[in-house]
Coordinates of C-alpha atoms in Angstrom, one line a residue:
X1 CA 102.8 54.1 85.7
X2 CA 102.7 56.6 83.3
X3 CA 106.1 56.0 82.2
X4 CA 104.9 52.6 80.8
X5 CA 103.4 54.7 78.2
X6 CA 105.4 56.8 75.5
X7 CA 103.8 60.4 76.2
X8 CA 106.5 61.9 74.4
X9 CA 105.0 63.3 71.0
X10 CA 106.4 65.4 68.8
X11 CA 104.7 68.7 69.0
X12 CA 101.5 69.2 66.9
X13 CA 103.0 72.7 65.8
X14 CA 106.1 70.7 64.0
X15 CA 103.1 69.1 61.9
X16 CA 101.4 72.3 61.5
X17 CA 104.6 74.0 60.3
X18 CA 105.0 71.3 57.5
X19 CA 101.7 73.1 55.6
X20 CA 103.4 75.6 52.9
X21 CA 99.8 77.2 53.3
X22 CA 99.9 77.9 56.7
X23 CA 98.4 81.1 58.1
X24 CA 100.0 83.2 60.8
X25 CA 96.2 83.7 62.3
X26 CA 96.0 79.9 62.0
X27 CA 99.3 79.3 64.1
X28 CA 98.2 82.0 66.8
X29 CA 94.8 79.9 67.2
X30 CA 97.0 77.1 68.5
X31 CA 97.3 76.7 72.4
X32 CA 100.8 76.3 72.5
X33 CA 102.4 78.8 70.2
X34 CA 103.5 80.8 73.3
X35 CA 104.9 78.2 74.8
X36 CA 107.0 76.6 72.1
X37 CA 107.9 80.3 71.5
X38 CA 109.6 80.3 75.0
X39 CA 111.6 76.8 74.5
X40 CA 113.1 78.4 71.1
X41 CA 111.1 76.0 68.7
X42 CA 113.7 76.3 65.6
X43 CA 110.6 75.9 63.1
X44 CA 108.3 78.4 65.0
X45 CA 110.9 81.1 65.0
X46 CA 111.7 80.7 61.5
X47 CA 107.8 81.3 60.7
X48 CA 107.6 84.0 62.9
X49 CA 110.5 86.3 62.1
X50 CA 109.6 86.3 58.4
X51 CA 109.3 90.0 57.7
X52 CA 105.6 90.1 56.8
X53 CA 104.7 88.3 59.9
X54 CA 106.8 90.2 62.5
X55 CA 104.9 93.4 60.9
X56 CA 101.4 92.0 61.0
X57 CA 102.2 91.2 65.1
X58 CA 103.7 94.8 65.4
X59 CA 100.2 96.1 63.3
X60 CA 98.2 94.1 65.7
X61 CA 99.6 95.8 68.8
X62 CA 99.5 99.1 67.4
X63 CA 96.4 99.4 65.1
X64 CA 92.8 99.6 66.5
X65 CA 90.8 96.5 65.4
X66 CA 87.5 97.1 63.5
X67 CA 84.9 97.7 66.0
X68 CA 82.4 95.2 64.1
X69 CA 85.0 92.8 64.0
X70 CA 85.1 89.5 65.5
X71 CA 86.2 88.9 69.2
X72 CA 89.5 86.8 68.2
X73 CA 90.4 90.0 65.5
X74 CA 89.9 92.6 68.3
X75 CA 91.4 91.0 71.2
X76 CA 93.0 87.2 71.1
X77 CA 95.4 88.5 68.2
X78 CA 96.7 90.9 69.5
X79 CA 97.1 89.8 73.1
X80 CA 98.8 86.9 71.8
X81 CA 100.7 88.8 69.2
X82 CA 101.9 90.7 72.4
X83 CA 103.1 87.8 74.4
X84 CA 105.1 86.6 71.3
X85 CA 106.8 89.9 70.9
X86 CA 107.6 90.2 74.8
X87 CA 108.7 87.0 75.5
X88 CA 112.4 87.7 75.7
X89 CA 113.8 85.6 73.0
X90 CA 116.6 86.6 71.6
X91 CA 116.0 86.1 67.9
X92 CA 112.9 88.0 68.2
X93 CA 114.5 90.6 70.2
X94 CA 117.3 90.8 67.8
X95 CA 114.6 90.9 64.8
X96 CA 113.1 94.2 66.5
X97 CA 115.9 96.3 67.6
X98 CA 117.9 96.0 64.1
X99 CA 114.5 96.6 61.8
X100 CA 114.2 100.5 61.8
X101 CA 110.7 99.9 59.8
X102 CA 109.4 98.0 62.6
X103 CA 110.4 100.6 65.0
X104 CA 108.6 103.2 63.0
X105 CA 105.9 101.2 63.0
X106 CA 105.7 100.9 66.9
X107 CA 106.5 104.7 67.2
X108 CA 103.9 105.5 64.8
X109 CA 101.0 104.5 67.8
X110 CA 102.3 107.8 69.7
X111 CA 101.5 109.5 66.5
X112 CA 98.1 108.8 66.8
X113 CA 95.3 111.6 67.2
X114 CA 92.9 111.6 70.2
X115 CA 93.2 109.7 73.0
X116 CA 94.9 106.6 73.0
X117 CA 93.3 103.0 73.3
X118 CA 94.0 101.8 76.8
X119 CA 94.5 98.0 75.9
X120 CA 96.9 98.9 72.8
X121 CA 98.9 101.3 74.8
X122 CA 99.7 98.4 77.5
X123 CA 100.5 96.4 74.6
X124 CA 102.8 99.1 73.2
X125 CA 104.4 99.9 76.2
X126 CA 105.3 96.5 77.0
X127 CA 106.8 95.6 73.6
X128 CA 109.2 99.3 74.3
X129 CA 109.5 98.1 77.5
X130 CA 111.4 94.6 76.3
X131 CA 113.4 96.8 73.8
X132 CA 114.5 99.4 76.4
X133 CA 115.6 96.3 78.6
X134 CA 117.2 94.3 75.8
X135 CA 118.1 96.8 73.3
X136 CA 119.0 99.8 75.1
X137 CA 121.6 101.5 72.7
X138 CA 119.7 100.8 69.6
X139 CA 116.2 102.1 70.7
X140 CA 117.5 105.0 73.0
X141 CA 119.5 106.2 70.1
X142 CA 116.2 105.8 68.0
X143 CA 114.2 108.0 70.3
X144 CA 116.8 110.5 70.6
X145 CA 116.4 110.7 66.7
X146 CA 112.8 111.8 66.9
X147 CA 112.2 115.5 67.8
X148 CA 108.3 114.8 68.7
X149 CA 109.0 112.2 71.4
X150 CA 109.2 113.9 74.7
X151 CA 106.0 116.3 73.0
X152 CA 104.0 113.1 72.1
X153 CA 104.7 111.7 75.9
X154 CA 102.9 114.4 77.2
X155 CA 100.3 114.9 75.2
X156 CA 99.4 111.1 76.0
X157 CA 100.5 111.4 79.8
X158 CA 97.3 110.6 80.9
X159 CA 97.1 107.0 80.0
X160 CA 99.0 105.2 82.0
X161 CA 100.7 103.2 80.2
X162 CA 102.6 106.1 78.1
X163 CA 103.6 107.0 82.1
X164 CA 105.0 103.6 82.5
X165 CA 107.1 104.0 79.1
X166 CA 108.5 107.3 80.5
X167 CA 109.6 105.6 83.6
X168 CA 111.1 102.8 81.8
X169 CA 113.3 105.2 80.2
X170 CA 114.6 106.1 83.9
X171 CA 114.6 102.2 85.5
X172 CA 115.4 100.0 82.5
X173 CA 118.6 101.4 81.3
X174 CA 121.2 99.6 83.3
X175 CA 124.9 101.4 82.4
X176 CA 125.3 104.4 84.7
X177 CA 126.9 106.5 81.8
X178 CA 124.1 105.6 79.1
X179 CA 121.6 106.5 82.2
X180 CA 123.3 109.8 82.7
X181 CA 123.0 110.6 79.1
X182 CA 119.3 109.9 79.1
X183 CA 118.6 111.8 82.0
X184 CA 120.8 114.9 80.3
X185 CA 118.5 114.2 77.7
X186 CA 115.0 114.8 79.2
X187 CA 116.3 117.4 81.2
X188 CA 117.3 119.4 78.0
X189 CA 113.9 118.7 76.8
X190 CA 112.6 120.7 80.1
X191 CA 110.6 117.3 81.0
X192 CA 110.1 118.2 84.8
X193 CA 108.9 121.8 83.8
X194 CA 106.5 120.3 80.9
X195 CA 104.9 117.8 83.6
X196 CA 104.5 120.1 86.1
X197 CA 102.5 122.3 83.3
X198 CA 100.2 119.3 83.2
X199 CA 98.9 119.9 86.7
X200 CA 97.2 122.8 85.8
X201 CA 93.1 123.3 86.3
X202 CA 93.3 123.4 82.3
X203 CA 93.8 119.7 82.3
X204 CA 91.7 116.9 83.1
X205 CA 92.4 114.7 86.3
X206 CA 93.8 111.6 84.8
X207 CA 96.9 114.2 83.4
X208 CA 97.2 115.9 86.7
X209 CA 97.4 112.1 88.7
X210 CA 99.6 111.0 86.3
X211 CA 102.0 113.8 85.7
X212 CA 102.1 113.7 89.8
X213 CA 102.6 110.6 90.0
X214 CA 105.7 110.7 87.3
X215 CA 107.7 113.4 89.2
X216 CA 106.9 111.6 92.5
X217 CA 108.7 108.3 91.0
X218 CA 111.6 110.6 89.7
X219 CA 112.5 112.1 93.0
X220 CA 112.3 109.0 94.8
X221 CA 114.5 107.1 91.7
X222 CA 116.7 109.6 91.4
X223 CA 118.2 109.6 94.8
X224 CA 117.8 106.0 94.9
X225 CA 120.5 106.2 91.9
X226 CA 122.2 108.7 93.5
X227 CA 122.8 106.5 96.7
X228 CA 123.9 103.6 94.6
X229 CA 126.3 105.1 92.3
X230 CA 127.8 107.7 95.0
X231 CA 131.3 108.0 93.1
X232 CA 129.5 109.8 90.3
X233 CA 131.0 113.2 90.2
X234 CA 128.0 114.6 87.7
X235 CA 124.7 115.0 89.6
X236 CA 121.3 114.0 88.6
X237 CA 119.6 117.1 86.5
X238 CA 116.5 115.9 86.7
X239 CA 116.0 116.0 90.5
X240 CA 118.4 119.1 90.8
X241 CA 115.7 121.0 88.6
X242 CA 112.9 119.5 90.5
X243 CA 114.3 120.8 93.7
X244 CA 114.9 124.3 92.5
X245 CA 112.9 126.9 94.1
X246 CA 111.8 128.3 90.7
X247 CA 110.2 124.9 89.7
X248 CA 108.6 124.7 92.9
X249 CA 107.1 128.2 92.7
X250 CA 105.7 127.3 89.3
X251 CA 103.8 124.2 90.9
X252 CA 102.4 126.3 93.7
X253 CA 100.9 129.0 91.1
X254 CA 99.2 126.1 89.3
X255 CA 97.9 124.9 92.3
X256 CA 96.6 128.2 94.3
X257 CA 96.3 130.8 92.0
X258 CA 93.3 131.6 89.5
X259 CA 90.7 129.0 89.3
X260 CA 91.0 126.3 91.9
X261 CA 90.8 123.0 91.3
X262 CA 90.9 120.1 94.3
X263 CA 92.6 117.3 91.7
X264 CA 95.3 120.3 91.2
X265 CA 95.8 120.9 94.8
X266 CA 96.3 116.9 95.8
X267 CA 98.3 116.3 92.6
X268 CA 101.0 118.9 93.8
X269 CA 101.1 118.2 97.3
X270 CA 101.9 114.7 96.4
X271 CA 105.0 116.1 94.5
X272 CA 105.4 118.4 97.9
X273 CA 105.5 115.5 100.4
X274 CA 108.0 113.4 98.3
X275 CA 110.0 116.3 98.4
X276 CA 109.9 116.8 102.1
X277 CA 109.8 112.9 102.6
X278 CA 112.6 111.8 105.2
X279 CA 115.6 109.2 103.8
X280 CA 114.4 105.7 104.1
X281 CA 116.3 102.9 105.5
X282 CA 118.5 101.2 103.1
X283 CA 118.8 97.3 103.2
X284 CA 121.1 97.1 105.8
X285 CA 119.2 99.1 108.3
X286 CA 121.2 101.8 108.0
X287 CA 120.3 105.4 107.6
X288 CA 120.8 106.4 103.7
X289 CA 123.6 108.7 104.7
X290 CA 124.7 110.6 101.3
X291 CA 128.0 112.2 100.2
X292 CA 127.1 114.9 98.2
X293 CA 125.6 118.0 99.8
X294 CA 122.7 117.9 97.3
X295 CA 121.2 115.4 98.2
X296 CA 121.3 115.8 101.9
X297 CA 118.2 115.6 103.6
X298 CA 117.9 119.2 104.9
X299 CA 119.3 120.4 101.7
X300 CA 117.4 118.5 99.1
X301 CA 114.0 120.1 100.6
X302 CA 115.4 123.4 101.5
X303 CA 114.0 125.0 97.9
X304 CA 110.5 123.2 98.6
X305 CA 110.5 124.9 102.2
X306 CA 111.0 128.4 100.9
X307 CA 109.1 128.1 98.3
X308 CA 106.4 126.8 100.8
X309 CA 106.8 129.7 103.2
X310 CA 104.8 132.4 101.7
X311 CA 102.1 130.0 100.6
X312 CA 101.3 128.5 104.2
X313 CA 98.3 131.0 104.8
X314 CA 96.8 130.0 101.7
X315 CA 97.1 126.5 102.8
X316 CA 95.6 127.2 106.2
X317 CA 92.5 128.7 104.7
X318 CA 91.9 125.6 103.0
X319 CA 91.4 123.9 106.3
X320 CA 89.5 126.7 107.4
X321 CA 87.3 127.2 104.4
X322 CA 86.9 124.1 102.5
X323 CA 85.9 123.1 99.3
X324 CA 82.1 122.6 98.6
X325 CA 81.2 119.0 99.3
X326 CA 77.8 117.1 99.4
X327 CA 77.1 115.8 103.1
X328 CA 78.2 112.6 103.6
X329 CA 75.7 109.8 105.2
X330 CA 77.4 107.4 107.8
X331 CA 76.4 104.3 109.7
X332 CA 76.4 106.7 112.7
X333 CA 75.4 110.3 111.2
X334 CA 75.8 112.9 108.5
X335 CA 79.2 114.6 108.0
X336 CA 78.4 118.3 106.7
X337 CA 80.9 118.7 105.4
X338 CA 83.0 115.5 105.5
X339 CA 86.6 116.4 105.6
X340 CA 87.1 115.5 101.8
X341 CA 90.4 114.3 100.1
X342 CA 92.0 117.6 100.0
X343 CA 91.6 118.6 103.5
X344 CA 93.2 115.3 104.5
X345 CA 96.4 115.9 102.3
X346 CA 96.5 119.5 103.3
X347 CA 97.0 118.5 106.7
X348 CA 99.6 115.7 105.6
X349 CA 101.5 118.8 104.3
X350 CA 101.4 121.0 107.0
X351 CA 102.6 118.1 109.6
X352 CA 105.4 117.1 107.1
X353 CA 106.1 120.6 106.9
X354 CA 106.1 121.0 111.2
X355 CA 108.2 118.2 111.5
X356 CA 110.7 119.8 108.9
X357 CA 112.0 121.9 112.0
X358 CA 112.8 124.5 109.9
X359 CA 112.8 127.5 112.4
X360 CA 111.7 130.2 110.1
X361 CA 108.5 127.5 108.6
X362 CA 107.8 126.7 112.0
X363 CA 107.7 130.2 113.4
X364 CA 105.0 131.1 110.5
X365 CA 103.0 127.8 111.4
X366 CA 102.3 129.1 114.8
X367 CA 101.5 132.2 114.1
X368 CA 98.8 131.0 112.3
X369 CA 98.0 128.6 114.8
X370 CA 98.1 125.3 112.5
X371 CA 98.7 123.1 115.4
X372 CA 95.4 124.3 116.9
X373 CA 93.3 123.6 113.8
X374 CA 94.8 120.4 113.2
X375 CA 93.8 119.5 116.8
X376 CA 90.0 120.7 116.4
X377 CA 89.8 118.8 113.1
X378 CA 91.1 115.8 115.1
X379 CA 88.2 115.7 117.7
X380 CA 85.4 117.2 115.6
X381 CA 85.9 113.9 113.2
X382 CA 86.1 111.1 115.2
X383 CA 85.8 108.5 113.1
X384 CA 88.7 109.5 110.4
X385 CA 91.4 107.4 111.4
X386 CA 93.3 108.5 108.1
X387 CA 93.4 112.3 109.8
X388 CA 93.8 111.0 113.4
X389 CA 97.0 109.0 112.0
X390 CA 98.5 112.4 110.4
X391 CA 97.6 114.7 113.4
X392 CA 99.6 112.3 115.9
X393 CA 102.2 112.0 113.8
X394 CA 102.7 115.6 113.7
X395 CA 102.2 116.1 117.8
X396 CA 104.3 113.4 118.5
X397 CA 107.2 114.9 116.3
X398 CA 106.6 118.5 117.9
X399 CA 106.9 117.1 121.4
X400 CA 109.9 115.2 120.4
X401 CA 112.1 117.9 118.4
X402 CA 114.5 119.7 120.3
X403 CA 114.8 123.3 120.9
X404 CA 116.3 125.8 118.4
X405 CA 120.3 125.6 118.6
X406 CA 121.8 129.2 119.2
X407 CA 125.4 129.4 119.9
X408 CA 125.3 132.7 120.8
X409 CA 123.3 132.0 123.9
X410 CA 124.7 129.8 126.8
X411 CA 121.1 128.8 128.4
X412 CA 119.0 126.7 126.3
X413 CA 116.4 128.4 125.1
X414 CA 112.6 127.1 125.6
X415 CA 111.0 125.1 122.4
X416 CA 108.1 127.4 121.1
X417 CA 106.3 124.4 119.6
X418 CA 106.1 122.5 123.5
X419 CA 105.1 125.6 125.0
X420 CA 102.6 126.5 121.8
X421 CA 101.1 123.1 122.4
X422 CA 100.3 123.0 126.0
X423 CA 99.0 126.9 126.2
X424 CA 97.4 127.6 123.3
X425 CA 96.3 124.1 121.9
X426 CA 95.8 123.2 125.9
X427 CA 96.6 119.4 124.9
X428 CA 96.8 118.1 128.3
X429 CA 93.4 120.0 128.9
X430 CA 92.0 118.2 125.9
X431 CA 93.3 114.9 126.1
X432 CA 91.5 114.6 129.7
X433 CA 88.3 116.2 128.9
X434 CA 88.1 114.0 125.6
X435 CA 88.9 110.7 127.7
X436 CA 86.1 111.6 130.4
X437 CA 83.7 112.6 127.5
X438 CA 84.2 109.0 126.3
X439 CA 83.9 107.1 129.4
X440 CA 80.5 109.0 130.2
X441 CA 78.9 108.1 126.6
X442 CA 80.4 104.6 127.2
X443 CA 79.0 104.1 130.4
X444 CA 75.4 104.7 128.9
X445 CA 76.1 102.2 126.3
X446 CA 77.2 104.5 123.4
X447 CA 80.0 103.7 120.7
X448 CA 83.7 104.4 121.8
X449 CA 85.1 107.4 119.9
X450 CA 86.9 106.5 116.8
X451 CA 90.0 108.6 117.8
X452 CA 90.4 107.1 121.1
X453 CA 93.7 104.8 120.3
X454 CA 95.3 107.6 118.6
X455 CA 94.6 109.8 121.9
X456 CA 96.1 106.7 123.9
X457 CA 99.3 107.1 121.8
X458 CA 99.3 110.9 122.4
X459 CA 98.9 111.0 125.9
X460 CA 101.6 108.1 125.9
X461 CA 104.1 110.4 123.8
X462 CA 103.8 113.1 126.5
X463 CA 104.3 111.1 129.4
X464 CA 107.7 109.7 127.6
X465 CA 108.8 113.0 126.8
X466 CA 108.1 114.5 130.2
X467 CA 110.1 111.7 131.9
X468 CA 113.1 111.8 129.2
X469 CA 113.4 113.9 126.1
X470 CA 115.3 117.0 124.9
X471 CA 111.9 119.0 126.6
X472 CA 111.5 117.4 129.5
X473 CA 112.5 120.0 131.6
X474 CA 110.2 122.3 130.1
X475 CA 107.2 120.2 129.9
X476 CA 107.6 119.4 133.6
X477 CA 107.6 123.6 134.3
X478 CA 104.4 124.0 132.0
X479 CA 102.7 121.1 133.7
X480 CA 103.1 122.9 137.1
X481 CA 101.6 126.0 135.9
X482 CA 97.9 127.1 136.8
X483 CA 95.2 126.2 134.3
X484 CA 91.6 127.2 133.6
X485 CA 89.9 128.2 137.3
X486 CA 93.2 128.0 139.1
X487 CA 93.1 124.2 138.6
X488 CA 96.7 122.6 138.6
X489 CA 96.9 120.9 135.5
X490 CA 100.0 118.4 136.9
X491 CA 97.6 116.8 139.6
X492 CA 94.5 116.1 137.1
X493 CA 97.3 114.5 134.6
X494 CA 99.5 112.4 137.5
X495 CA 95.8 111.0 138.3
X496 CA 95.3 110.2 134.9
X497 CA 98.7 108.8 134.2
X498 CA 98.4 106.6 137.2
X499 CA 94.7 105.6 136.8
X500 CA 92.9 105.2 133.2
X501 CA 95.8 105.6 131.1
X502 CA 97.8 103.0 133.1
X503 CA 94.5 100.5 132.8
X504 CA 94.4 101.0 128.9
X505 CA 98.3 100.3 128.6
X506 CA 97.7 97.1 130.5
X507 CA 94.8 95.9 128.5
X508 CA 97.0 97.0 125.3
X509 CA 99.8 94.7 126.4
X510 CA 100.4 91.7 124.9
X511 CA 100.9 88.8 127.1
X512 CA 104.2 86.4 125.5
X513 CA 103.6 83.1 125.2
X514 CA 106.7 82.0 127.9
X515 CA 105.0 83.7 130.6
X516 CA 102.3 81.1 130.9
X517 CA 102.9 77.4 132.0
X518 CA 102.4 75.2 129.2
X519 CA 100.9 71.9 129.9
X520 CA 103.2 69.3 128.2
X521 CA 101.4 66.3 126.5
X522 CA 104.2 64.1 128.2
X523 CA 102.4 64.9 131.5
X524 CA 99.5 62.4 130.8
X525 CA 101.6 59.5 129.6
X526 CA 99.9 55.8 130.9
X527 CA 101.2 55.3 134.4
X528 CA 101.9 51.7 133.2
X529 CA 104.9 52.9 131.4
X530 CA 105.8 54.9 134.5
X531 CA 106.1 51.4 136.6
X532 CA 108.7 49.9 134.2
X533 CA 112.5 50.7 134.8
X534 CA 114.5 50.2 132.1
X535 CA 118.1 49.2 132.6
X536 CA 120.8 49.8 130.0
X537 CA 122.6 46.9 130.8
X538 CA 124.8 45.6 127.8
X539 CA 122.8 42.9 126.6
X540 CA 120.1 44.9 125.7
X541 CA 121.8 46.9 124.0
X542 CA 123.4 44.4 122.0
X543 CA 119.9 42.9 121.5
X544 CA 118.8 46.2 119.7
X545 CA 121.5 46.0 118.1
X546 CA 121.1 42.8 116.3
X547 CA 117.7 44.0 115.7
X548 CA 118.7 46.9 113.7
X549 CA 120.7 45.1 112.0
X550 CA 119.0 41.5 111.0
X551 CA 118.4 41.2 107.2
X552 CA 114.9 40.9 105.4
X553 CA 114.5 37.1 104.0
X554 CA 113.4 36.9 100.5
X555 CA 110.0 35.7 101.4
X556 CA 109.3 39.0 102.7
X557 CA 110.6 41.0 100.0
X558 CA 108.5 38.6 97.6
X559 CA 105.0 38.9 99.3
X560 CA 105.2 42.7 100.3
X561 CA 103.1 45.0 98.5
X562 CA 100.7 44.6 95.7
X563 CA 101.1 43.1 92.3
X564 CA 100.2 45.1 89.2
X565 CA 97.0 43.1 88.5
X566 CA 96.3 43.2 92.1
X567 CA 96.6 47.0 91.7
X568 CA 93.8 47.8 89.7
X569 CA 91.2 44.9 90.7
X570 CA 88.3 45.3 93.0
X571 CA 89.1 42.4 95.7
X572 CA 85.7 41.8 97.8
X573 CA 88.0 41.3 100.7
X574 CA 90.6 43.6 102.0
X575 CA 91.7 41.2 104.9
X576 CA 95.7 41.9 104.4
X577 CA 97.7 39.6 106.9
X578 CA 100.4 41.6 108.8
X579 CA 104.0 40.9 108.1
X580 CA 106.6 40.1 110.7
X581 CA 110.3 40.4 110.3
X582 CA 112.0 37.3 110.7
X583 CA 114.0 36.8 114.2
X584 CA 117.4 36.0 114.9
X585 CA 118.4 33.2 117.3
X586 CA 117.1 33.8 120.7
X587 CA 119.8 35.3 122.9
X588 CA 120.5 34.5 126.8
X589 CA 118.2 36.2 129.2
X590 CA 120.1 37.6 132.1
X591 CA 118.8 36.4 135.5
X592 CA 116.9 39.1 137.7
X593 CA 115.4 40.8 134.5
X594 CA 112.2 42.4 135.0
X595 CA 109.1 42.1 132.9
X596 CA 109.8 45.1 130.7
X597 CA 113.5 43.1 129.8
X598 CA 111.4 40.2 129.1
X599 CA 109.2 42.0 126.7
X600 CA 111.7 44.2 125.1
X601 CA 113.9 41.1 124.4
X602 CA 110.5 39.4 123.1
X603 CA 109.9 42.3 120.7
X604 CA 113.5 42.3 119.6
X605 CA 113.4 38.4 118.5
X606 CA 114.6 36.8 121.7
X607 CA 112.2 33.7 123.0
X608 CA 112.4 31.1 125.7
X609 CA 112.0 27.6 125.5
X610 CA 108.6 27.4 126.5
X611 CA 107.6 30.2 123.8
X612 CA 109.5 27.8 120.9
X613 CA 107.0 24.9 122.0
X614 CA 103.9 26.4 121.9
X615 CA 105.1 27.7 118.2
X616 CA 105.9 24.2 117.5
X617 CA 102.5 23.1 118.5
X618 CA 100.7 26.0 116.6
X619 CA 102.5 25.0 113.5
X620 CA 101.7 21.0 114.1
X621 CA 98.0 22.5 113.8
X622 CA 98.7 23.6 110.2
X623 CA 97.8 20.5 107.3
X624 CA 101.1 21.3 105.4
X625 CA 99.6 22.6 102.2
X626 CA 99.0 26.8 103.6
X627 CA 95.4 25.6 105.0
X628 CA 94.7 26.4 108.9
X629 CA 93.0 23.2 110.6
X630 CA 89.9 25.3 110.7
X631 CA 89.3 25.5 106.8
X632 CA 89.9 28.3 104.6
X633 CA 92.9 30.0 102.8
X634 CA 95.0 31.4 105.2
X635 CA 98.1 33.7 104.2
X636 CA 101.7 32.4 104.1
X637 CA 103.2 31.3 107.5
X638 CA 106.6 33.2 108.6
X639 CA 108.7 32.6 111.5
X640 CA 106.9 34.3 114.7
X641 CA 108.8 37.6 116.0
X642 CA 108.6 36.1 119.4
X643 CA 105.7 36.8 121.9
X644 CA 103.2 39.6 122.4
X645 CA 103.1 41.7 125.4
X646 CA 100.1 41.4 127.8
X647 CA 97.0 43.1 126.4
X648 CA 99.1 44.0 123.1

């Protein structure tokens, strides 16, 4: 066994550290240097914490290596140095946080002109992140003294690691008051307005994407923080700035005025969608109910809705006249033009605006006939499920939205959204026609249309809202009206619901396992066992207890298993004798016992007189020296446990 050998040897690094001429490069070449550092090897830490060595490691993670250098100089040493500096060892954190010259060396990486090396930027961001998390006060105080810190962040925002550094300032500061100070400081530096300036056609796509992602993360983090700290009297200044009408108007101007860029439009829409997104459930499953009015679901997006209203026609025009894109060849045909990422995001934005249930905004969208345009795209791009999911979400939300409330009227006002869907958009007729066309195509061997799953869900949503829902009465009246050509849509609709839709729903229904009779393996028991009756007499119970309580003999212990010598040897014969537990003195068998009773007592150590005589005869055949009469060495002899059952 391995514990027979002394494998606990002293670390090779300890021997290496005894050398006076040891260099840092030799140390970093060792494979276990990082592991020894994490287990706080004192000799190793004393060596690494020497000022020249700390400065060298900081230089490796911040300075561009020579292009003609070896791979170790370009990749290995910077990577190992970064892992050591971020190993979360308290002594290393203290040394970095207390030495301002090292912090200035780190900060100098941001002051580099031109684009940053992405690999070094990730090392820099990781080191700064551990310092923000562990040495928060020192690092925040150091950064606030730098007047150009926010300028440098925005200058290099196109590098993802620098964007991560900005988010670390908001997520790694744990104390509420200190985090509030950081938020106020960044707001005074106008970080939100300057991030929106990065979403401009004059910037590159990486700057658009990272600036947009930073703004979205600021919105989500600020809302979550306000939920966790509800007793805070001071609102989140960054979130307040983002939700202002002026801020959103600046973003919309960059998106739609002057030269248009698809990257700018997509990045800007992502910020707007984050502002409009509903509250997510908390951990306990309840909705996030916020005490402060500034963070209410309707109040938080009011600025976005007001700024968005006059621009709706421009977004709708993007759906009708998309940006020029090359035709796209697919496995089922050519798309000329394809839907594109821009129009998909516009559909997401308009669907989110419709689901906001704002009366003025909804009226503008219906005047532009936006729902009809979205349904046209739904049926045209029959294999774009990203689009289908958004249109289905929008139509389902419109069907289930309550009518506009007006306290001055006693009678409920009809919902204009529902009327628009069934009359202007001809929703029922489109569902029936598309279903019939799909059946016709499939009957001739053609492929099933890609939107049929979402179309089924739309039909089910219409059925559910007709039966019960805030607009059930209005939907029933609209279905009774005459359709094109004098046909009654209700009759066709009811036939469709009772026929094809019901069949499809039945196919999609998942059968529970409990609805089927499961065949038990116990049904296949041996018929011989069913013939036995096992009485529960006291004698049988006592015999079983005696069998459990019997002790193993010394012979059993001595001959159990293998010796150490036998374990490592190759034996030609692997015939091992069966080891039996010794039996206890025979117990009396009650009169009238069945065959099963006698078998059980025999297995538990009981025996009859005739069986003992047979055992004595068999022992007489042994010649006394452990050899059987037939010749050859046999295994040691032990008391017989009793007779075997028939055919055993």
